[in-house]
Structure formats: structure tokens, C-alpha cells
Amino acid sequence: MFHKTGQILSRLIKQWSPNKPRPAADQNEPLSSSIQVNLNKISSVFANASDLVIRQLQIGTREQTEAFVVYLDGLVEKTIVNDNILEPLTLELRQAQANGGVSRKRVLALIKKQVLSVGQVKEATTVQAVIDAVLSGETVIVIDGSAVALVANTRGWETRGVQEPPTESVVRGPREGFTETLRTNTALLRRKIKNINLKLETMKIGKQTKTDVCIAYLKGIVNDKLVEEVKRRLAEIDTDSILESGYIEQFIEDAPYSFLPTVGNTEKPDIAAAKLLEGRIVILTDGTPFALTVPYLFMEAFQSSEDYYSRPFYSTIVRWIRFTAFFLSVFSPAIYVALTTFHPEMLPPALLISMAAAREGTPFPAIVEALGMGVIYEILREAGIRLPKPIGQAVSIVGALVIGESAVTAGLIGAPMVIVISITAIASFVVPAISDVTAVMRLILTVMAGIFGQYGIMMAVAGILTHMVSLRSLGVPYLSPLAPTNIPDLKDVLIRAPWWAMSTRPRVIGWHRPVRQKFHLKPEPPSDTNRDRT
Amino acid sequence: MLEDGRITDRQFMLLIIVSRLILSLTYLPALNSPPENQDVWIAGLLSFPVHLLLAVPAYLLAQRFKDRSIIQSAELILGKTGKIIGALYVWFFLHMTALTLRQLSCYLTSVPYPETPAPVFIIVTALFAALAVGYGVETICRTGEIMTPVVMFSIFVVIILIAKDMDLKALAPMLEKGIAPVLHGALTIAARTVEILFVTMLLPYLNQPGTAKKAMAWGIFFFIFFFTIITVSIITTFDVEQAINRTFPFFSTVRLISIGEFLERIDAVHLGIWILGLFIKISIYYYLTALGAAQLFNLQDYRPIVLPLGTIIVSLSVLQAENMVELREFTSYKVWTWYALFFITFLPLILLVVAVLRRREVQAR
């Protein structure tokens, strides 16, 4: 039913949105062979751009040729432009001509092949290509008498270094995180996977921002249909701006009307590499350290990179701690409300008496307490995130003292409710990837518990469960490998099997080539020789 | 195609188990059916071959018309008259949905929510089930795939926890009234397995239709296994006389669990699991009603008629019985056995015979 509504809505939106053909770019014309025409065109396009640098030169000695070099200050590496472009153009070309003499016609080829000592030099034939190159930090050399411009890669700008990301910190494992620069991020991935099969396809998205977006996948492991589907979805994005990967996420996700995320994100190259190696696709976006991973399944939220670096026994326990924390953070307010409002007889008598005593004299029913405290907790959390750090402490003091202590002493809320909300809050931090999801689920469950008690909780669970089961991420069932059950895949969900036992990749995603490593890799002591001696 | 979902044989098996087993966790009408003594569990065991026997016509019919439901194949076999049989089946699934909804609300209003009017539970459950029906058969089966192991596990836990209160002497004397009432009991137990009809409706959606036979047999086997341990645990914790007189026998057993004055009140958890399991049962019958009706009237999509059918189901559910006594009267073995057998075995048998005589088979399409 919701699919239906969604279809109608999206159809309406499509009808409303003006789908006019874009005006043909007048810059799409080819470059002229007259340098003056080219100069005028480029400077008129870049009018009022104070960071544009146009350096006019005369190159050669016998036949002086007009030329100019154009780049955007701040986007280029100045030393490269000075030492490897301007200096050779002005000095070395002169020597070359002095030695043999070069005709005007051959000067372009000479510059490209012998003069410029820059790693990557391309040719541009249209004004638009020149503009795009300049905007992305490249240096363009235009020479009189030639309708072809040379584009030298001189990109280099102020960036943040590779640091430990604040969102996914680990005790054991690599600490480097993605940065805001796409090239750095792809390099970080390449350093993890030294394999020609690691494909990095780049496209530009955003009519205004022209953001570089890179699709990374491991050919041979990934399902090619998934790659095609991701490319199709990305190509369909027709928007002004992509400032963060979150924009892309909302354009390509499978279930836009669901509160559950069907696209994952990570800030760490080792996690991204692991996802690639499982047959997933990573989408890197220029300007943000957050890479998207698809397909994203619900159970990935309970997997941490550290699980795989530590030994399996404790990892398995920690994984179950996460499941427990998730259930606590989703269910505890609802169960508390249901117990106090509808089913006091379910509590052991001693607990019931102490809870009733604590709630004695509080003015609000349990459901109002639960919702109110939930809202106050969310306010405190949001305030703590946005405020500068020194003030943030003040917020937590106010929250802890005033709301935790004074409100109970004043008899406004019962002490058990404060405990319940605290458990909820702490537990939701254990599974940070889906803390927003738990908040929504908690709200649904608490409201249903307030109306119907235990029956309401169960109906809400049934509703949420059927909804989750119905979702897909790029065609992969969202709750797999739980439903549809895939028993071999449970080795990395319900437990964390030791590495020598993880012989197959997750079949749901990597069915293309499921075998990851040799079977029977279990380490064993050498057979007999040592035993005799001891 | 009305439904483009696909289900696996494991999902099919688990669906049969949960759908048949879940009501035994509260109502256990088998205790009030012949032989009406401590031999119920033997009747349960003996019902396995009876189940298989009753399932044969439905299975053969479904196999003969692999990509058609019984509603479509009835039309193919009998022409216009087939529509009447199709309508009968739609009615039966509708009635099953309404009945199950009523059984849910009856339990809820009699134990945990004595002051809430029954229609509240019927309407709310029907709405949530409608959501699941809208998502399609895949979603219902996958939800079942998650929940059924939980149901089975919870039964095991209950049996282990109650083991110290069991008195196996209560099972003696065996075959007190002879074998005939036990066989009669086996028939009544098998006649309650309406889930046999799943094969006639869901076979076209199995991704490996060849596995249906095995999945059905295993589903029935697991059901009988759990049914037997449930009845044994009830009879051995209470006396036979007490067990028969209880409205919710297994639930009373669960309430008895008390270990170290700490592990008590398991019934709350049990109730939660029971509601979820029953939700799956209601959803699948609701789904079959909607799908069947859409097939009957040759609709393009079954989703638009889900909510209209829901109003009929809710009204029927409220109206069909004045109170619990009437409901139990209808679901007792005297009435239910013949009502259900008509649909489970008799109609498929007639259709099968006519199909064989008229040499109707599915043309290779």
C-alpha cells in the first residue's frame, strides 16, 4: 500500500517538476585558432572571478608566439606551475628553438612532448573543456595559432591530513580515516587493495557543484548487475549540488519512505576495503570523508571492524552485547510503560512494591513520563553535540543534576523512569550506526505500549518486523541472512567465526564468487616430532 | 501476475508449522476430542499418516496444475461451475482469518485485558495484518522464517523448565478406551490442519516446486512432534481431568513455572511470542483471502481489495460467536472436523477426479 502511495507521489512530483531541456551551453563551441578570441572568451566567462590568473607570455625567440597560461589561484600547486610550466615555457623553449628552430605549427607538439615536465598533460579542444579543467584545478596553456589547448594537471590545495576519524574509533586496528579529498581517499583504498581489479570509476554529479563521485568495486567479486544498477541510479541524479554523500544517499536509496537506512556509510578505509572484498560497492564523494556502501543490510550495524581484528571468542560476546543493547534501547521504555500501566501483576511482588513506592505521588501517567523524558534526553543530546566543548559540559551538568536528581526529588517524575531512560540512552550508543533507527522504533513501541500494553508492543514489533523484512537494498533482502535464512552466512552474524572458518563471502551479496579462501585452513600443531622429545 | 514474490521450501515448511502449532499454545481442542483421556498424545502421533492421507488430493491437484492456485484450476476443470468452488475457498480462507482473529481477541479479553472490548483487538490486529498482506507473500513468509524458530525454541525452554513438575505416571494406563477413539482423535487432529491447503495456493510461488512434498511432510512432522510434547507436558503436570477442563491448558502449564523464586512469570514472554505467531497465521490467511478473491474476479492486483475484505473479516469475526462458549462449540471436533474436511480433502478430491476424467492438465505455456 505504501509502495502505491509512494509511486503516486513520485509520479506527481515528476509531473510538477519542470523538465525543460537545458539551454545549450554556448561554451560548447570549439576553440578558435586566434589567441585573442580565446582569451576574450575565457576572460568573459570568468568575469568577476578574482582568483583567476591569466599569465600572458611570448614564447620562442626567432618566431615569437603569443601564448597564455590560465589557472585558478588556490586550486593549483604554485611550485609546479612556476617550475614545471612557466619556467620551461619561457626558458627551455627558447633554447630548443635556438638549437634547431621550430616552426609555429610544431610548437604545440614540442611543448607537450618535450617542454612540460608535468605528470599528466591532456589536450582540450572546446571552451567548455578548458573551463572545466580550470575549475578543477588544472592549468591550461593556450598558444596562438592552435585550436588545441594543453591541460596540465597541477591540482593541489590546502587539505586536512589523514587523521583518526571521531565516529569510528577503535582500540585495535588502523586509525587512519578518509579525508575530504577524493584523490587521497582513493589512494587510501588502493593502499589496502593492491589489485588491478579494484576499479575506480569517476563521474561528475551536480549541475552547479560538479562534484566528483567515484564508484569503487572489485571486479570479479562484485556482481556486475549491481554495479550497473548503481551507475544507473547515479546517472539519474539531476540536481544542483552534491555537498556531502548524504545527498547521494537520499537519491539512490531503495526505500525513501522508510525510517531504516538502506545505504551504509563509513569513514574508515579498512572498513571500506572489507566491504569491497565482500562484494559490495563503495561510493566515494569529493568533499566528505563519509563513503557510502551498498548494498547495506541491517545486520551490518552490529558488525564492527574491530570484531575481525580481535580473537573470535570475545568478538562473539561483544556482538551479543550489541544485540542486547539494541533490544534494551528499543524496548525498555515500552516495557516499563506496559508493566506499570497494564500488567503490574507480571512483576515480582517485591519489585512491584518498591516501584509503586517510587512512583507514589508523581503527577503524570507513565506514558507521558516516558515520552517527556525521551524528548528531554534528545534535546540534551542535540545540545551536547552542537555546542562548543566547554559549554557542552555545562549542558551535561544541568541535565544530570536538574533533570536526573532534582526532578525526582521534587516528585515530578519517578526514579525508575530516570533509570529506564538512562539505560536506553547508554544502550543506544553501543550501536551508533543505527541510533536514529532505535529512536524511531522506541517512539513507536512506547506509544503502542501506552495505548495497548504488551499486546501493543507485540503488534508494533510485528509491524516493524514485516516492514524490515519487506525492504531491499539494491535487490538484496534487508534482513538477510536472517530472513531469508542463509545458514552459512550466519557465521558472521550470530557469531564471529574465526578467520580460518570464514571460507565463503556473504552469499547474498558475493554469490558471484563465494569462495574467499581455501577450506581447511585451521592452524594445527606440527604432527608428532616435538611430542616425543618433551 | 498477481504476485511476483518467491518463497523457499524452508519458509513454506516453517509457515505450516507456525500456522498449525500456534493455537495449540493456548487453545488445545484436541484435549476435548476423543479419546478425551491421557491417550491424546498417541492420537497426535498416529495423526501423522492421517495427515498425509488427507493431504494427498490437495497435493496431487496442486502438482497437476503447477502454476495455478486451486481457485484458478477449479475454473479450468469445471468451467463456470468452478467459480462456485473458488468462491467457497475464498469464503473458507476469509472464515479462517475471522476465526483466528476472534480466537486472539477471545484470549486477550479473557486473561490479560478483561476490560477492553474485543473489537479493539480484532480491528488493530487486522490493520497490522493488512500491512503485511500489502507487502506480499514473501514478506509474510520471511517474517514467519524469523518467528517460527523463536516459537519452537520457546516451547523447548518451557518444557525444560517445567520438567521437574511432570509426572509421567499420569500417562498410564495407555489405550484405556481401546484403539478406536484414538484413531478418531487422530482424524480430528488432522482435520484441523487447514495448512494442507497452503500447497494448493502457494505452490506456484515456491522457487523449487518439486520440494513442496518434502516441505509439507516435514512441516507436519515438526508440528506433530511439538504437539506431542505439549500434550504430554500438560497431561503430566496436571491430571487428565484438570487438563481437560482448562480453557488455556498450555498457558496454565507455563504459569506453573517457578525456578528458584527468580525465573517466574514466563507467561508474559510466552504471550508475546504467541501474539507474534498468531499474527503470522492471521496474515497468511488474510493474504490467501485477498489473493483468492483477486484470482476469482480476475483482478490485476489484490492490494486494492485488502482493506474492503478487512471490513468483512472484522465484522464476521465479531459476529460469528456471541461468546467464547459458542466459539468453542463451533471449533469443537463435532462441527469443525467435517466443515474443514470438506475443504481440505473432499473438494480437492472431487476436482482431482474430474480433472483426471476430463484429462485436463496444464498445457505447456
PDB file of N, CA, C and O in Angstrom, chain A residues 465-504:
ATOM      1  N   LEU A 465       8.722  -5.480  12.091  1.00  0.00           N
ATOM      2  CA  LEU A 465       9.402  -6.654  11.522  1.00  0.00           C
ATOM      3  C   LEU A 465       8.976  -6.877  10.072  1.00  0.00           C
ATOM      4  O   LEU A 465       9.824  -7.074   9.189  1.00  0.00           O
ATOM      5  N   THR A 466       7.673  -6.836   9.812  1.00  0.00           N
ATOM      6  CA  THR A 466       7.239  -7.052   8.426  1.00  0.00           C
ATOM      7  C   THR A 466       7.784  -5.948   7.528  1.00  0.00           C
ATOM      8  O   THR A 466       8.188  -6.204   6.392  1.00  0.00           O
ATOM      9  N   HIS A 467       7.829  -4.729   8.062  1.00  0.00           N
ATOM     10  CA  HIS A 467       8.370  -3.644   7.248  1.00  0.00           C
ATOM     11  C   HIS A 467       9.843  -3.890   6.919  1.00  0.00           C
ATOM     12  O   HIS A 467      10.270  -3.763   5.775  1.00  0.00           O
ATOM     13  N   MET A 468      10.608  -4.281   7.956  1.00  0.00           N
ATOM     14  CA  MET A 468      12.038  -4.516   7.729  1.00  0.00           C
ATOM     15  C   MET A 468      12.250  -5.647   6.738  1.00  0.00           C
ATOM     16  O   MET A 468      13.131  -5.583   5.871  1.00  0.00           O
ATOM     17  N   VAL A 469      11.440  -6.692   6.883  1.00  0.00           N
ATOM     18  CA  VAL A 469      11.607  -7.857   6.022  1.00  0.00           C
ATOM     19  C   VAL A 469      11.277  -7.510   4.576  1.00  0.00           C
ATOM     20  O   VAL A 469      11.851  -8.050   3.643  1.00  0.00           O
ATOM     21  N   SER A 470      10.360  -6.551   4.407  1.00  0.00           N
ATOM     22  CA  SER A 470       9.939  -6.234   3.039  1.00  0.00           C
ATOM     23  C   SER A 470      10.966  -5.360   2.317  1.00  0.00           C
ATOM     24  O   SER A 470      10.908  -5.238   1.109  1.00  0.00           O
ATOM     25  N   LEU A 471      11.905  -4.765   3.064  1.00  0.00           N
ATOM     26  CA  LEU A 471      12.857  -3.850   2.427  1.00  0.00           C
ATOM     27  C   LEU A 471      13.913  -4.617   1.645  1.00  0.00           C
ATOM     28  O   LEU A 471      14.181  -5.782   1.914  1.00  0.00           O
ATOM     29  N   ARG A 472      14.492  -3.921   0.684  1.00  0.00           N
ATOM     30  CA  ARG A 472      15.622  -4.457  -0.048  1.00  0.00           C
ATOM     31  C   ARG A 472      16.634  -3.355  -0.229  1.00  0.00           C
ATOM     32  O   ARG A 472      16.281  -2.189  -0.325  1.00  0.00           O
ATOM     33  N   SER A 473      17.895  -3.734  -0.255  1.00  0.00           N
ATOM     34  CA  SER A 473      18.933  -2.770  -0.578  1.00  0.00           C
ATOM     35  C   SER A 473      19.600  -3.245  -1.859  1.00  0.00           C
ATOM     36  O   SER A 473      20.270  -4.267  -1.858  1.00  0.00           O
ATOM     37  N   LEU A 474      19.362  -2.543  -2.927  1.00  0.00           N
ATOM     38  CA  LEU A 474      19.858  -2.941  -4.256  1.00  0.00           C
ATOM     39  C   LEU A 474      19.459  -4.373  -4.580  1.00  0.00           C
ATOM     40  O   LEU A 474      20.245  -5.147  -5.095  1.00  0.00           O
ATOM     41  N   GLY A 475      18.240  -4.721  -4.218  1.00  0.00           N
ATOM     42  CA  GLY A 475      17.755  -6.054  -4.539  1.00  0.00           C
ATOM     43  C   GLY A 475      18.109  -7.113  -3.515  1.00  0.00           C
ATOM     44  O   GLY A 475      17.614  -8.226  -3.591  1.00  0.00           O
ATOM     45  N   VAL A 476      18.966  -6.798  -2.554  1.00  0.00           N
ATOM     46  CA  VAL A 476      19.316  -7.786  -1.534  1.00  0.00           C
ATOM     47  C   VAL A 476      18.361  -7.616  -0.356  1.00  0.00           C
ATOM     48  O   VAL A 476      18.205  -6.503   0.143  1.00  0.00           O
ATOM     49  N   PRO A 477      17.705  -8.702   0.077  1.00  0.00           N
ATOM     50  CA  PRO A 477      16.768  -8.576   1.194  1.00  0.00           C
ATOM     51  C   PRO A 477      17.451  -7.974   2.419  1.00  0.00           C
ATOM     52  O   PRO A 477      18.548  -8.384   2.792  1.00  0.00           O
ATOM     53  N   TYR A 478      16.797  -7.000   3.029  1.00  0.00           N
ATOM     54  CA  TYR A 478      17.419  -6.163   4.049  1.00  0.00           C
ATOM     55  C   TYR A 478      17.772  -6.947   5.302  1.00  0.00           C
ATOM     56  O   TYR A 478      18.763  -6.664   5.957  1.00  0.00           O
ATOM     57  N   LEU A 479      16.964  -7.926   5.647  1.00  0.00           N
ATOM     58  CA  LEU A 479      17.191  -8.652   6.892  1.00  0.00           C
ATOM     59  C   LEU A 479      17.948  -9.957   6.647  1.00  0.00           C
ATOM     60  O   LEU A 479      18.076 -10.761   7.562  1.00  0.00           O
ATOM     61  N   SER A 480      18.408 -10.183   5.435  1.00  0.00           N
ATOM     62  CA  SER A 480      19.210 -11.374   5.221  1.00  0.00           C
ATOM     63  C   SER A 480      20.529 -11.185   5.955  1.00  0.00           C
ATOM     64  O   SER A 480      20.975 -10.062   6.113  1.00  0.00           O
ATOM     65  N   PRO A 481      21.195 -12.213   6.447  1.00  0.00           N
ATOM     66  CA  PRO A 481      20.841 -13.617   6.244  1.00  0.00           C
ATOM     67  C   PRO A 481      19.850 -14.185   7.268  1.00  0.00           C
ATOM     68  O   PRO A 481      19.725 -15.397   7.357  1.00  0.00           O
ATOM     69  N   LEU A 482      19.151 -13.340   8.018  1.00  0.00           N
ATOM     70  CA  LEU A 482      18.158 -13.885   8.952  1.00  0.00           C
ATOM     71  C   LEU A 482      16.922 -14.333   8.187  1.00  0.00           C
ATOM     72  O   LEU A 482      16.415 -15.430   8.392  1.00  0.00           O
ATOM     73  N   ALA A 483      16.421 -13.478   7.335  1.00  0.00           N
ATOM     74  CA  ALA A 483      15.257 -13.832   6.534  1.00  0.00           C
ATOM     75  C   ALA A 483      15.390 -13.183   5.176  1.00  0.00           C
ATOM     76  O   ALA A 483      15.435 -11.974   5.111  1.00  0.00           O
ATOM     77  N   PRO A 484      15.518 -13.899   4.092  1.00  0.00           N
ATOM     78  CA  PRO A 484      15.522 -15.358   4.022  1.00  0.00           C
ATOM     79  C   PRO A 484      16.779 -15.943   4.661  1.00  0.00           C
ATOM     80  O   PRO A 484      17.863 -15.410   4.450  1.00  0.00           O
ATOM     81  N   THR A 485      16.598 -17.003   5.404  1.00  0.00           N
ATOM     82  CA  THR A 485      17.700 -17.557   6.161  1.00  0.00           C
ATOM     83  C   THR A 485      18.759 -18.149   5.244  1.00  0.00           C
ATOM     84  O   THR A 485      18.442 -18.869   4.312  1.00  0.00           O
ATOM     85  N   ASN A 486      19.994 -17.777   5.520  1.00  0.00           N
ATOM     86  CA  ASN A 486      21.114 -18.368   4.800  1.00  0.00           C
ATOM     87  C   ASN A 486      22.083 -18.856   5.862  1.00  0.00           C
ATOM     88  O   ASN A 486      22.820 -18.079   6.449  1.00  0.00           O
ATOM     89  N   ILE A 487      22.031 -20.145   6.163  1.00  0.00           N
ATOM     90  CA  ILE A 487      22.740 -20.640   7.344  1.00  0.00           C
ATOM     91  C   ILE A 487      24.252 -20.414   7.258  1.00  0.00           C
ATOM     92  O   ILE A 487      24.858 -19.984   8.234  1.00  0.00           O
ATOM     93  N   PRO A 488      24.920 -20.642   6.116  1.00  0.00           N
ATOM     94  CA  PRO A 488      26.364 -20.373   6.090  1.00  0.00           C
ATOM     95  C   PRO A 488      26.706 -18.917   6.414  1.00  0.00           C
ATOM     96  O   PRO A 488      27.731 -18.652   7.014  1.00  0.00           O
ATOM     97  N   ASP A 489      25.846 -18.004   6.030  1.00  0.00           N
ATOM     98  CA  ASP A 489      26.140 -16.594   6.274  1.00  0.00           C
ATOM     99  C   ASP A 489      25.990 -16.205   7.738  1.00  0.00           C
ATOM    100  O   ASP A 489      26.496 -15.171   8.157  1.00  0.00           O
ATOM    101  N   LEU A 490      25.301 -17.026   8.514  1.00  0.00           N
ATOM    102  CA  LEU A 490      25.099 -16.668   9.917  1.00  0.00           C
ATOM    103  C   LEU A 490      26.412 -16.717  10.700  1.00  0.00           C
ATOM    104  O   LEU A 490      26.483 -16.226  11.805  1.00  0.00           O
ATOM    105  N   LYS A 491      27.448 -17.306  10.099  1.00  0.00           N
ATOM    106  CA  LYS A 491      28.735 -17.390  10.792  1.00  0.00           C
ATOM    107  C   LYS A 491      29.322 -16.023  11.059  1.00  0.00           C
ATOM    108  O   LYS A 491      30.219 -15.884  11.882  1.00  0.00           O
ATOM    109  N   ASP A 492      28.849 -15.023  10.362  1.00  0.00           N
ATOM    110  CA  ASP A 492      29.366 -13.681  10.596  1.00  0.00           C
ATOM    111  C   ASP A 492      28.273 -12.761  11.135  1.00  0.00           C
ATOM    112  O   ASP A 492      28.415 -11.552  11.124  1.00  0.00           O
ATOM    113  N   VAL A 493      27.162 -13.340  11.600  1.00  0.00           N
ATOM    114  CA  VAL A 493      26.085 -12.505  12.123  1.00  0.00           C
ATOM    115  C   VAL A 493      25.796 -12.862  13.575  1.00  0.00           C
ATOM    116  O   VAL A 493      25.926 -12.035  14.469  1.00  0.00           O
ATOM    117  N   LEU A 494      25.430 -14.101  13.804  1.00  0.00           N
ATOM    118  CA  LEU A 494      25.119 -14.524  15.165  1.00  0.00           C
ATOM    119  C   LEU A 494      26.395 -14.776  15.958  1.00  0.00           C
ATOM    120  O   LEU A 494      26.416 -14.605  17.170  1.00  0.00           O
ATOM    121  N   ILE A 495      27.435 -15.225  15.277  1.00  0.00           N
ATOM    122  CA  ILE A 495      28.734 -15.354  15.919  1.00  0.00           C
ATOM    123  C   ILE A 495      29.737 -14.652  15.017  1.00  0.00           C
ATOM    124  O   ILE A 495      29.391 -14.193  13.939  1.00  0.00           O
ATOM    125  N   ARG A 496      30.991 -14.571  15.498  1.00  0.00           N
ATOM    126  CA  ARG A 496      32.026 -14.112  14.580  1.00  0.00           C
ATOM    127  C   ARG A 496      32.984 -15.273  14.497  1.00  0.00           C
ATOM    128  O   ARG A 496      33.796 -15.475  15.387  1.00  0.00           O
ATOM    129  N   ALA A 497      32.833 -16.045  13.436  1.00  0.00           N
ATOM    130  CA  ALA A 497      33.649 -17.239  13.275  1.00  0.00           C
ATOM    131  C   ALA A 497      35.106 -16.834  13.114  1.00  0.00           C
ATOM    132  O   ALA A 497      35.397 -15.746  12.629  1.00  0.00           O
ATOM    133  N   PRO A 498      36.034 -17.687  13.549  1.00  0.00           N
ATOM    134  CA  PRO A 498      37.449 -17.370  13.331  1.00  0.00           C
ATOM    135  C   PRO A 498      37.750 -17.272  11.843  1.00  0.00           C
ATOM    136  O   PRO A 498      37.037 -17.839  11.012  1.00  0.00           O
ATOM    137  N   TRP A 499      38.820 -16.557  11.525  1.00  0.00           N
ATOM    138  CA  TRP A 499      39.077 -16.271  10.116  1.00  0.00           C
ATOM    139  C   TRP A 499      39.269 -17.537   9.295  1.00  0.00           C
ATOM    140  O   TRP A 499      38.861 -17.602   8.143  1.00  0.00           O
ATOM    141  N   TRP A 500      39.893 -18.557   9.908  1.00  0.00           N
ATOM    142  CA  TRP A 500      40.136 -19.755   9.105  1.00  0.00           C
ATOM    143  C   TRP A 500      38.830 -20.476   8.773  1.00  0.00           C
ATOM    144  O   TRP A 500      38.804 -21.352   7.915  1.00  0.00           O
ATOM    145  N   ALA A 501      37.762 -20.135   9.462  1.00  0.00           N
ATOM    146  CA  ALA A 501      36.478 -20.782   9.164  1.00  0.00           C
ATOM    147  C   ALA A 501      35.621 -19.952   8.217  1.00  0.00           C
ATOM    148  O   ALA A 501      34.594 -20.413   7.741  1.00  0.00           O
ATOM    149  N   MET A 502      36.013 -18.713   7.962  1.00  0.00           N
ATOM    150  CA  MET A 502      35.189 -17.872   7.082  1.00  0.00           C
ATOM    151  C   MET A 502      35.608 -18.079   5.643  1.00  0.00           C
ATOM    152  O   MET A 502      36.159 -17.182   5.000  1.00  0.00           O
ATOM    153  N   SER A 503      35.331 -19.285   5.149  1.00  0.00           N
ATOM    154  CA  SER A 503      35.828 -19.628   3.824  1.00  0.00           C
ATOM    155  C   SER A 503      35.018 -18.985   2.712  1.00  0.00           C
ATOM    156  O   SER A 503      35.490 -18.875   1.602  1.00  0.00           O
ATOM    157  N   THR A 504      33.795 -18.583   3.014  1.00  0.00           N
ATOM    158  CA  THR A 504      32.960 -18.030   1.952  1.00  0.00           C
ATOM    159  C   THR A 504      32.584 -16.603   2.276  1.00  0.00           C
ATOM    160  O   THR A 504      32.438 -16.227   3.432  1.00  0.00           O
TER     161      THR A 504
END
